[in-house]
Amino acid sequence: MSRYLHGAMINCFVGALSLIRCPAIMSFPVLSQFASIKIAATENMSLLALVLSAVFALAWYLWIICFRTPKGSPPGPFGLPIVGSLPFLDPELHTYFADLARRYGPVLKIMLGKKVCIVVSSPSVAREVLKDQDTTFANRDVPIAARIATYGGKDIGWNPYGPEWRMLRKICVLKMLSNATLDSVYGLRRREVRTMVKYLYEQAGSPVNVGEQMFLTILNVVTGMIWGGTLQGEARDMVAAEFRSLVSGIVALLGKPNVSDFFPGLARFDLQGVAKEMKVLAKRLDGIFETVIDQRVRMEEERGGMRSSSNGKDFLAYLLKVKDEEDFNPPLTMDGLKALLMVRLRIPYSSIIFLAGSPCTEAFSPALNTDKRK
């Protein structure tokens, strides 16, 4: 019985509130005053909630700064809550960091979103970090785009310091960066440069895209160093045509600021679409690697076995030989092999893509504009 009475009282109260909003009832002074008091109370509650939220956010931010900052951390600008110093970054970072160094010293801390970054601007401290204590500071956070492009950060640039990194360094020192390797491709470099000069001479009096020719020349040199004559004829031309768009797109994405790198919690949403675009490019590049590797394996099998003919001069033959050997610990995996190929391709193309359409090529001649030369 009490339950029914309680429900009836609630219904009456709700009905009374609804009558307050009725124009006929609002004509009564008492009810009109009651309605205005209710509206004012609602506005005051909203304002109070907003003020309390702001106070709570400020207190939380101050608590993080005062109590959660590790002791002994270098000084630096406080920045804003959540975003840190991201809104204050200058496009000319060297001048921005120089101003901060004059204010906070040669070693300073800066918050970029959720990432804590340490800036070193003194030659003596840089020598300490990069030379004397290089193994301590060798590891770094892998950006999402770089992790996708390098098969999970398996290349020598992003791999954490350890046995696998030392194995990759050994491979690069012995083969990729050795003087013997550079001397062995001297004839290849000379032939490709002569071909470019001959083409430019034959095009005298007509517009020539110098950047395009520079890119194609170094493309031929680098691919010749990596996989030699694995691809010939039409297949070689098709790979060369696709390489420019792939590598230029990958290099552009690697240099593009990604909000997911500063706020790891947002990585799953991929707000800028960087991860999605990089996966498409990396898949296409992986298809080229698979084609070249399969072709090289078939060529070596036709010649009587991989080991008997793997003493060639190209980098791919050496990597396939290392992959099959047991002397390297840990062993070189196929993903690690492809990541090394990616590094070997990316290093020269970063500068070539910059030169291919930039005003820097104007230094060749006063008559040279951004793209063309007659």
CSV table of C-alpha atoms in Angstrom, one decimal:
chain,number,residue,atom,x,y,z
A,1,MET,CA,0.0,0.0,0.0
A,2,SER,CA,2.8,2.4,0.9
A,3,ARG,CA,4.5,1.6,-2.5
A,4,TYR,CA,1.4,2.8,-4.3
A,5,LEU,CA,1.1,6.0,-2.2
A,6,HIS,CA,4.8,6.7,-2.9
A,7,GLY,CA,4.3,6.3,-6.6
A,8,ALA,CA,1.3,8.6,-6.6
A,9,MET,CA,3.2,11.3,-4.7
A,10,ILE,CA,6.0,11.2,-7.3
A,11,ASN,CA,3.5,11.4,-10.1
A,12,CYS,CA,1.8,14.4,-8.5
A,13,PHE,CA,5.2,16.2,-8.0
A,14,VAL,CA,6.1,15.6,-11.6
A,15,GLY,CA,2.7,16.8,-12.7
A,16,ALA,CA,3.2,20.0,-10.7
A,17,LEU,CA,6.6,20.6,-12.2
A,18,SER,CA,5.0,20.2,-15.7
A,19,LEU,CA,2.3,22.7,-14.8
A,20,ILE,CA,4.9,25.3,-13.9
A,21,ARG,CA,6.0,25.4,-17.5
A,22,CYS,CA,2.4,26.0,-18.7
A,23,PRO,CA,1.8,29.6,-19.9
A,24,ALA,CA,-1.5,29.7,-18.0
A,25,ILE,CA,0.1,28.8,-14.7
A,26,MET,CA,3.1,31.0,-15.3
A,27,SER,CA,0.8,34.0,-14.9
A,28,PHE,CA,0.6,33.3,-11.2
A,29,PRO,CA,3.4,35.3,-9.4
A,30,VAL,CA,4.3,32.5,-6.9
A,31,LEU,CA,4.7,29.8,-9.5
A,32,SER,CA,6.6,32.2,-11.8
A,33,GLN,CA,9.0,33.0,-9.0
A,34,PHE,CA,9.5,29.3,-8.2
A,35,ALA,CA,10.3,28.6,-11.9
A,36,SER,CA,12.9,31.4,-12.0
A,37,ILE,CA,14.5,30.1,-8.9
A,38,LYS,CA,14.8,26.6,-10.4
A,39,ILE,CA,16.4,28.0,-13.6
A,40,ALA,CA,18.9,30.1,-11.6
A,41,ALA,CA,19.8,27.1,-9.4
A,42,THR,CA,20.4,24.9,-12.5
A,43,GLU,CA,22.7,27.6,-14.0
A,44,ASN,CA,24.6,27.9,-10.7
A,45,MET,CA,25.0,24.1,-10.6
A,46,SER,CA,26.5,24.0,-14.1
A,47,LEU,CA,28.9,26.9,-13.3
A,48,LEU,CA,29.9,25.2,-10.0
A,49,ALA,CA,30.6,21.9,-11.9
A,50,LEU,CA,32.7,23.7,-14.4
A,51,VAL,CA,34.7,25.5,-11.7
A,52,LEU,CA,35.3,22.3,-9.8
A,53,SER,CA,36.4,20.5,-12.9
A,54,ALA,CA,38.9,23.2,-13.7
A,55,VAL,CA,40.2,23.2,-10.1
A,56,PHE,CA,40.5,19.4,-10.2
A,57,ALA,CA,42.4,19.5,-13.5
A,58,LEU,CA,44.8,22.2,-12.2
A,59,ALA,CA,45.4,20.3,-9.0
A,60,TRP,CA,46.1,17.1,-10.9
A,61,TYR,CA,48.6,18.8,-13.2
A,62,LEU,CA,50.4,20.5,-10.3
A,63,TRP,CA,50.5,17.1,-8.4
A,64,ILE,CA,52.1,15.5,-11.5
A,65,ILE,CA,54.7,18.3,-11.7
A,66,CYS,CA,55.6,18.4,-8.0
A,67,PHE,CA,55.3,14.8,-6.9
A,68,ARG,CA,55.6,12.5,-10.0
A,69,THR,CA,58.6,14.3,-11.6
A,70,PRO,CA,61.7,12.0,-10.9
A,71,LYS,CA,64.3,13.5,-8.7
A,72,GLY,CA,67.4,14.7,-10.4
A,73,SER,CA,65.6,15.3,-13.8
A,74,PRO,CA,66.9,18.2,-15.8
A,75,PRO,CA,65.0,21.5,-15.8
A,76,GLY,CA,62.8,22.6,-18.6
A,77,PRO,CA,59.6,24.4,-19.6
A,78,PHE,CA,56.4,23.2,-17.9
A,79,GLY,CA,54.3,23.3,-21.0
A,80,LEU,CA,50.5,22.9,-21.0
A,81,PRO,CA,48.5,20.0,-19.5
A,82,ILE,CA,48.2,17.0,-21.8
A,83,VAL,CA,49.9,18.5,-24.8
A,84,GLY,CA,53.1,19.7,-23.1
A,85,SER,CA,55.3,21.9,-25.2
A,86,LEU,CA,53.9,20.8,-28.6
A,87,PRO,CA,52.0,24.1,-29.3
A,88,PHE,CA,55.2,26.1,-28.7
A,89,LEU,CA,57.6,24.2,-31.0
A,90,ASP,CA,59.2,26.4,-33.6
A,91,PRO,CA,59.6,25.1,-37.2
A,92,GLU,CA,63.3,26.0,-36.8
A,93,LEU,CA,64.0,23.6,-34.0
A,94,HIS,CA,67.6,24.4,-33.7
A,95,THR,CA,66.9,28.0,-32.8
A,96,TYR,CA,64.1,27.0,-30.4
A,97,PHE,CA,66.3,24.6,-28.6
A,98,ALA,CA,69.1,27.2,-28.5
A,99,ASP,CA,66.8,29.6,-26.7
A,100,LEU,CA,65.8,27.0,-24.2
A,101,ALA,CA,69.4,26.1,-23.6
A,102,ARG,CA,70.3,29.7,-22.8
A,103,ARG,CA,67.4,29.7,-20.3
A,104,TYR,CA,67.7,26.2,-18.7
A,105,GLY,CA,71.2,25.1,-19.4
A,106,PRO,CA,73.0,22.6,-21.8
A,107,VAL,CA,70.8,19.6,-20.6
A,108,LEU,CA,67.0,20.2,-20.4
A,109,LYS,CA,63.8,18.3,-20.4
A,110,ILE,CA,60.8,19.0,-22.6
A,111,MET,CA,57.4,17.3,-22.7
A,112,LEU,CA,55.9,16.5,-26.1
A,113,GLY,CA,52.5,15.1,-25.4
A,114,LYS,CA,53.1,12.0,-23.2
A,115,LYS,CA,56.8,11.7,-24.3
A,116,VAL,CA,59.6,13.0,-22.1
A,117,CYS,CA,62.5,14.3,-24.3
A,118,ILE,CA,66.0,15.3,-23.2
A,119,VAL,CA,67.7,17.9,-25.2
A,120,VAL,CA,71.5,18.1,-25.2
A,121,SER,CA,73.1,21.2,-26.6
A,122,SER,CA,76.7,21.3,-25.3
A,123,PRO,CA,79.6,19.7,-27.1
A,124,SER,CA,81.0,18.1,-24.0
A,125,VAL,CA,77.7,16.6,-23.0
A,126,ALA,CA,77.0,15.5,-26.5
A,127,ARG,CA,80.4,13.7,-26.5
A,128,GLU,CA,79.5,12.1,-23.2
A,129,VAL,CA,76.1,10.9,-24.6
A,130,LEU,CA,77.1,9.9,-28.1
A,131,LYS,CA,80.6,8.5,-27.5
A,132,ASP,CA,81.5,7.8,-23.9
A,133,GLN,CA,78.1,6.4,-22.8
A,134,ASP,CA,76.8,5.5,-26.2
A,135,THR,CA,75.6,2.0,-25.2
A,136,THR,CA,73.5,3.5,-22.3
A,137,PHE,CA,71.7,5.9,-24.7
A,138,ALA,CA,71.6,3.6,-27.7
A,139,ASN,CA,68.0,2.6,-27.5
A,140,ARG,CA,65.2,4.8,-28.7
A,141,ASP,CA,61.4,4.8,-29.2
A,142,VAL,CA,60.4,3.5,-32.6
A,143,PRO,CA,57.8,5.7,-34.4
A,144,ILE,CA,54.8,3.9,-35.6
A,145,ALA,CA,55.7,4.6,-39.3
A,146,ALA,CA,59.2,3.4,-38.9
A,147,ARG,CA,58.1,0.2,-37.0
A,148,ILE,CA,55.9,-0.7,-40.0
A,149,ALA,CA,58.4,0.1,-42.6
A,150,THR,CA,61.3,-1.8,-41.0
A,151,TYR,CA,59.4,-5.1,-40.2
A,152,GLY,CA,58.9,-4.3,-36.5
A,153,GLY,CA,62.0,-2.2,-36.0
A,154,LYS,CA,64.4,-4.9,-37.1
A,155,ASP,CA,66.9,-2.7,-39.0
A,156,ILE,CA,70.1,-1.4,-37.5
A,157,GLY,CA,68.7,2.1,-36.9
A,158,TRP,CA,65.9,1.1,-34.6
A,159,ASN,CA,66.9,-2.3,-33.2
A,160,PRO,CA,67.6,-2.1,-29.5
A,161,TYR,CA,71.2,-2.6,-28.4
A,162,GLY,CA,72.0,-6.3,-27.9
A,163,PRO,CA,73.1,-9.4,-29.7
A,164,GLU,CA,70.9,-8.9,-32.7
A,165,TRP,CA,72.1,-5.3,-33.1
A,166,ARG,CA,75.7,-6.4,-32.9
A,167,MET,CA,75.0,-9.0,-35.5
A,168,LEU,CA,73.5,-6.4,-37.9
A,169,ARG,CA,76.4,-4.0,-37.3
A,170,LYS,CA,78.8,-6.8,-38.1
A,171,ILE,CA,77.1,-7.4,-41.4
A,172,CYS,CA,77.0,-3.7,-42.3
A,173,VAL,CA,80.7,-3.2,-41.4
A,174,LEU,CA,81.9,-6.3,-43.3
A,175,LYS,CA,79.9,-5.9,-46.4
A,176,MET,CA,77.6,-2.8,-46.8
A,177,LEU,CA,80.0,-0.1,-45.6
A,178,SER,CA,83.4,-1.6,-46.3
A,179,ASN,CA,85.9,-0.1,-48.7
A,180,ALA,CA,86.2,-3.4,-50.6
A,181,THR,CA,82.5,-3.2,-51.4
A,182,LEU,CA,82.7,0.4,-52.7
A,183,ASP,CA,85.8,-0.5,-54.8
A,184,SER,CA,84.1,-3.5,-56.3
A,185,VAL,CA,81.3,-1.3,-57.7
A,186,TYR,CA,83.5,1.4,-59.1
A,187,GLY,CA,82.9,0.2,-62.6
A,188,LEU,CA,79.2,0.2,-62.1
A,189,ARG,CA,79.2,3.8,-60.8
A,190,ARG,CA,81.4,5.0,-63.6
A,191,ARG,CA,79.2,3.3,-66.2
A,192,GLU,CA,76.0,4.8,-64.9
A,193,VAL,CA,77.4,8.3,-64.6
A,194,ARG,CA,78.7,8.1,-68.1
A,195,THR,CA,75.3,7.0,-69.3
A,196,MET,CA,73.7,10.0,-67.6
A,197,VAL,CA,76.2,12.4,-69.0
A,198,LYS,CA,75.7,11.0,-72.5
A,199,TYR,CA,71.9,11.3,-72.2
A,200,LEU,CA,72.2,15.0,-71.1
A,201,TYR,CA,74.5,15.7,-74.0
A,202,GLU,CA,72.1,14.2,-76.5
A,203,GLN,CA,69.3,16.3,-75.1
A,204,ALA,CA,71.1,19.6,-75.7
A,205,GLY,CA,68.6,22.3,-76.7
A,206,SER,CA,65.6,20.6,-75.1
A,207,PRO,CA,64.2,20.7,-71.5
A,208,VAL,CA,65.8,18.0,-69.2
A,209,ASN,CA,64.6,17.0,-65.8
A,210,VAL,CA,68.0,16.9,-64.0
A,211,GLY,CA,66.6,15.7,-60.8
A,212,GLU,CA,64.9,12.7,-62.5
A,213,GLN,CA,68.1,11.7,-64.2
A,214,MET,CA,70.0,12.0,-60.9
A,215,PHE,CA,67.5,9.8,-59.2
A,216,LEU,CA,67.5,7.2,-62.0
A,217,THR,CA,71.3,7.1,-62.0
A,218,ILE,CA,71.6,6.5,-58.3
A,219,LEU,CA,68.7,4.0,-58.5
A,220,ASN,CA,70.7,1.9,-60.9
A,221,VAL,CA,73.8,2.2,-58.8
A,222,VAL,CA,72.2,1.2,-55.6
A,223,THR,CA,70.1,-1.6,-57.0
A,224,GLY,CA,73.1,-2.9,-58.8
A,225,MET,CA,75.0,-3.0,-55.5
A,226,ILE,CA,72.1,-4.7,-53.7
A,227,TRP,CA,71.0,-7.4,-56.1
A,228,GLY,CA,73.2,-7.0,-59.2
A,229,GLY,CA,71.8,-8.5,-62.3
A,230,THR,CA,69.0,-10.4,-60.7
A,231,LEU,CA,66.4,-8.4,-62.7
A,232,GLN,CA,66.9,-7.8,-66.4
A,233,GLY,CA,65.0,-6.1,-69.2
A,234,GLU,CA,61.4,-5.3,-68.7
A,235,ALA,CA,61.3,-6.5,-65.1
A,236,ARG,CA,64.1,-4.2,-64.2
A,237,ASP,CA,62.3,-1.2,-65.8
A,238,MET,CA,59.1,-2.0,-64.0
A,239,VAL,CA,60.8,-2.2,-60.6
A,240,ALA,CA,62.7,1.0,-61.2
A,241,ALA,CA,59.4,2.8,-62.1
A,242,GLU,CA,57.7,1.7,-59.0
A,243,PHE,CA,60.6,2.3,-56.7
A,244,ARG,CA,60.5,6.0,-56.9
A,245,SER,CA,56.9,6.4,-55.8
A,246,LEU,CA,57.4,3.8,-53.0
A,247,VAL,CA,60.6,5.1,-51.5
A,248,SER,CA,59.6,8.8,-51.8
A,249,GLY,CA,56.2,8.0,-50.1
A,250,ILE,CA,57.9,6.0,-47.3
A,251,VAL,CA,60.5,8.7,-46.6
A,252,ALA,CA,57.8,11.4,-46.5
A,253,LEU,CA,55.8,9.4,-44.0
A,254,LEU,CA,58.9,8.7,-41.9
A,255,GLY,CA,59.4,12.5,-41.6
A,256,LYS,CA,55.7,13.4,-41.0
A,257,PRO,CA,54.8,14.2,-37.4
A,258,ASN,CA,52.3,11.7,-36.1
A,259,VAL,CA,50.0,12.4,-33.2
A,260,SER,CA,50.0,8.7,-32.3
A,261,ASP,CA,53.8,8.9,-31.5
A,262,PHE,CA,53.2,11.7,-28.9
A,263,PHE,CA,50.0,10.1,-27.5
A,264,PRO,CA,50.4,6.3,-27.5
A,265,GLY,CA,46.8,5.9,-26.3
A,266,LEU,CA,45.5,7.3,-29.6
A,267,ALA,CA,47.6,4.9,-31.7
A,268,ARG,CA,44.7,2.5,-32.1
A,269,PHE,CA,42.6,5.2,-33.8
A,270,ASP,CA,45.3,6.3,-36.3
A,271,LEU,CA,43.8,9.7,-36.5
A,272,GLN,CA,46.1,10.9,-39.3
A,273,GLY,CA,46.0,7.7,-41.3
A,274,VAL,CA,49.8,7.4,-41.2
A,275,ALA,CA,49.9,3.7,-40.1
A,276,LYS,CA,47.3,2.8,-42.8
A,277,GLU,CA,49.2,4.5,-45.6
A,278,MET,CA,52.5,3.1,-44.5
A,279,LYS,CA,51.1,-0.4,-44.4
A,280,VAL,CA,50.1,-0.1,-48.0
A,281,LEU,CA,53.5,1.2,-49.1
A,282,ALA,CA,55.4,-1.4,-47.0
A,283,LYS,CA,53.3,-4.2,-48.5
A,284,ARG,CA,54.1,-3.1,-52.0
A,285,LEU,CA,57.8,-2.8,-51.2
A,286,ASP,CA,57.7,-6.2,-49.6
A,287,GLY,CA,56.3,-7.6,-52.8
A,288,ILE,CA,59.2,-6.2,-54.7
A,289,PHE,CA,61.7,-7.8,-52.2
A,290,GLU,CA,59.9,-11.1,-52.4
A,291,THR,CA,60.1,-11.0,-56.2
A,292,VAL,CA,63.8,-10.2,-56.3
A,293,ILE,CA,64.7,-12.7,-53.6
A,294,ASP,CA,62.8,-15.5,-55.3
A,295,GLN,CA,64.4,-14.7,-58.6
A,296,ARG,CA,67.8,-14.7,-57.0
A,297,VAL,CA,67.2,-18.1,-55.3
A,298,ARG,CA,66.1,-19.6,-58.6
A,299,MET,CA,69.2,-18.3,-60.3
A,300,GLU,CA,71.5,-19.7,-57.7
A,301,GLU,CA,69.8,-23.1,-57.8
A,302,GLU,CA,70.1,-23.2,-61.6
A,303,ARG,CA,73.9,-22.5,-61.2
A,304,GLY,CA,74.3,-25.4,-58.9
A,305,GLY,CA,73.5,-24.3,-55.4
A,306,MET,CA,73.4,-21.3,-53.3
A,307,ARG,CA,76.7,-21.8,-51.4
A,308,SER,CA,78.8,-22.5,-54.5
A,309,SER,CA,77.9,-19.3,-56.2
A,310,SER,CA,77.1,-16.9,-53.4
A,311,ASN,CA,80.5,-15.2,-53.5
A,312,GLY,CA,79.1,-12.5,-55.8
A,313,LYS,CA,79.6,-8.9,-55.3
A,314,ASP,CA,76.1,-7.8,-54.6
A,315,PHE,CA,74.6,-7.3,-51.1
A,316,LEU,CA,71.7,-9.7,-51.5
A,317,ALA,CA,73.9,-12.7,-52.3
A,318,TYR,CA,75.9,-12.0,-49.1
A,319,LEU,CA,72.8,-11.7,-47.0
A,320,LEU,CA,71.3,-14.9,-48.3
A,321,LYS,CA,74.6,-16.6,-47.5
A,322,VAL,CA,74.6,-15.2,-44.0
A,323,LYS,CA,71.0,-16.3,-43.5
A,324,ASP,CA,71.9,-20.0,-44.4
A,325,GLU,CA,75.0,-20.0,-42.2
A,326,GLU,CA,75.1,-20.9,-38.5
A,327,ASP,CA,78.0,-18.8,-37.5
A,328,PHE,CA,75.9,-15.7,-36.7
A,329,ASN,CA,74.2,-15.7,-33.3
A,330,PRO,CA,71.4,-14.8,-33.3
A,331,PRO,CA,70.7,-15.9,-36.9
A,332,LEU,CA,69.6,-13.5,-39.6
A,333,THR,CA,65.9,-13.9,-40.3
A,334,MET,CA,64.1,-13.1,-43.6
A,335,ASP,CA,62.5,-10.1,-42.0
A,336,GLY,CA,65.9,-8.9,-40.8
A,337,LEU,CA,67.3,-9.4,-44.3
A,338,LYS,CA,64.5,-7.3,-45.8
A,339,ALA,CA,65.0,-4.6,-43.2
A,340,LEU,CA,68.6,-4.4,-44.1
A,341,LEU,CA,67.7,-4.0,-47.8
A,342,MET,CA,65.3,-1.3,-46.8
A,343,VAL,CA,68.1,0.6,-44.9
A,344,ARG,CA,70.4,0.2,-47.9
A,345,LEU,CA,67.8,1.7,-50.1
A,346,ARG,CA,66.6,4.5,-47.8
A,347,ILE,CA,69.9,6.1,-47.0
A,348,PRO,CA,70.8,7.4,-50.5
A,349,TYR,CA,67.3,8.0,-51.6
A,350,SER,CA,66.5,10.4,-48.7
A,351,SER,CA,69.0,12.9,-50.2
A,352,ILE,CA,68.1,12.1,-53.8
A,353,ILE,CA,64.4,12.7,-53.3
A,354,PHE,CA,65.2,16.0,-51.7
A,355,LEU,CA,67.3,17.0,-54.7
A,356,ALA,CA,65.0,15.6,-57.4
A,357,GLY,CA,62.6,18.6,-57.3
A,358,SER,CA,64.1,21.2,-55.0
A,359,PRO,CA,65.6,24.6,-55.8
A,360,CYS,CA,69.1,23.2,-54.8
A,361,THR,CA,69.6,22.0,-58.3
A,362,GLU,CA,69.6,25.6,-59.4
A,363,ALA,CA,73.3,25.7,-58.3
A,364,PHE,CA,74.2,23.8,-61.5
A,365,SER,CA,73.6,26.8,-63.8
A,366,PRO,CA,72.0,30.3,-63.7
A,367,ALA,CA,69.6,29.1,-66.4
A,368,LEU,CA,68.4,26.2,-64.4
A,369,ASN,CA,64.9,26.6,-62.8
A,370,THR,CA,63.3,24.4,-60.3
A,371,ASP,CA,62.8,21.4,-62.5
A,372,LYS,CA,64.2,22.0,-66.0
A,373,ARG,CA,67.4,22.9,-67.7
A,374,LYS,CA,68.0,23.6,-71.3
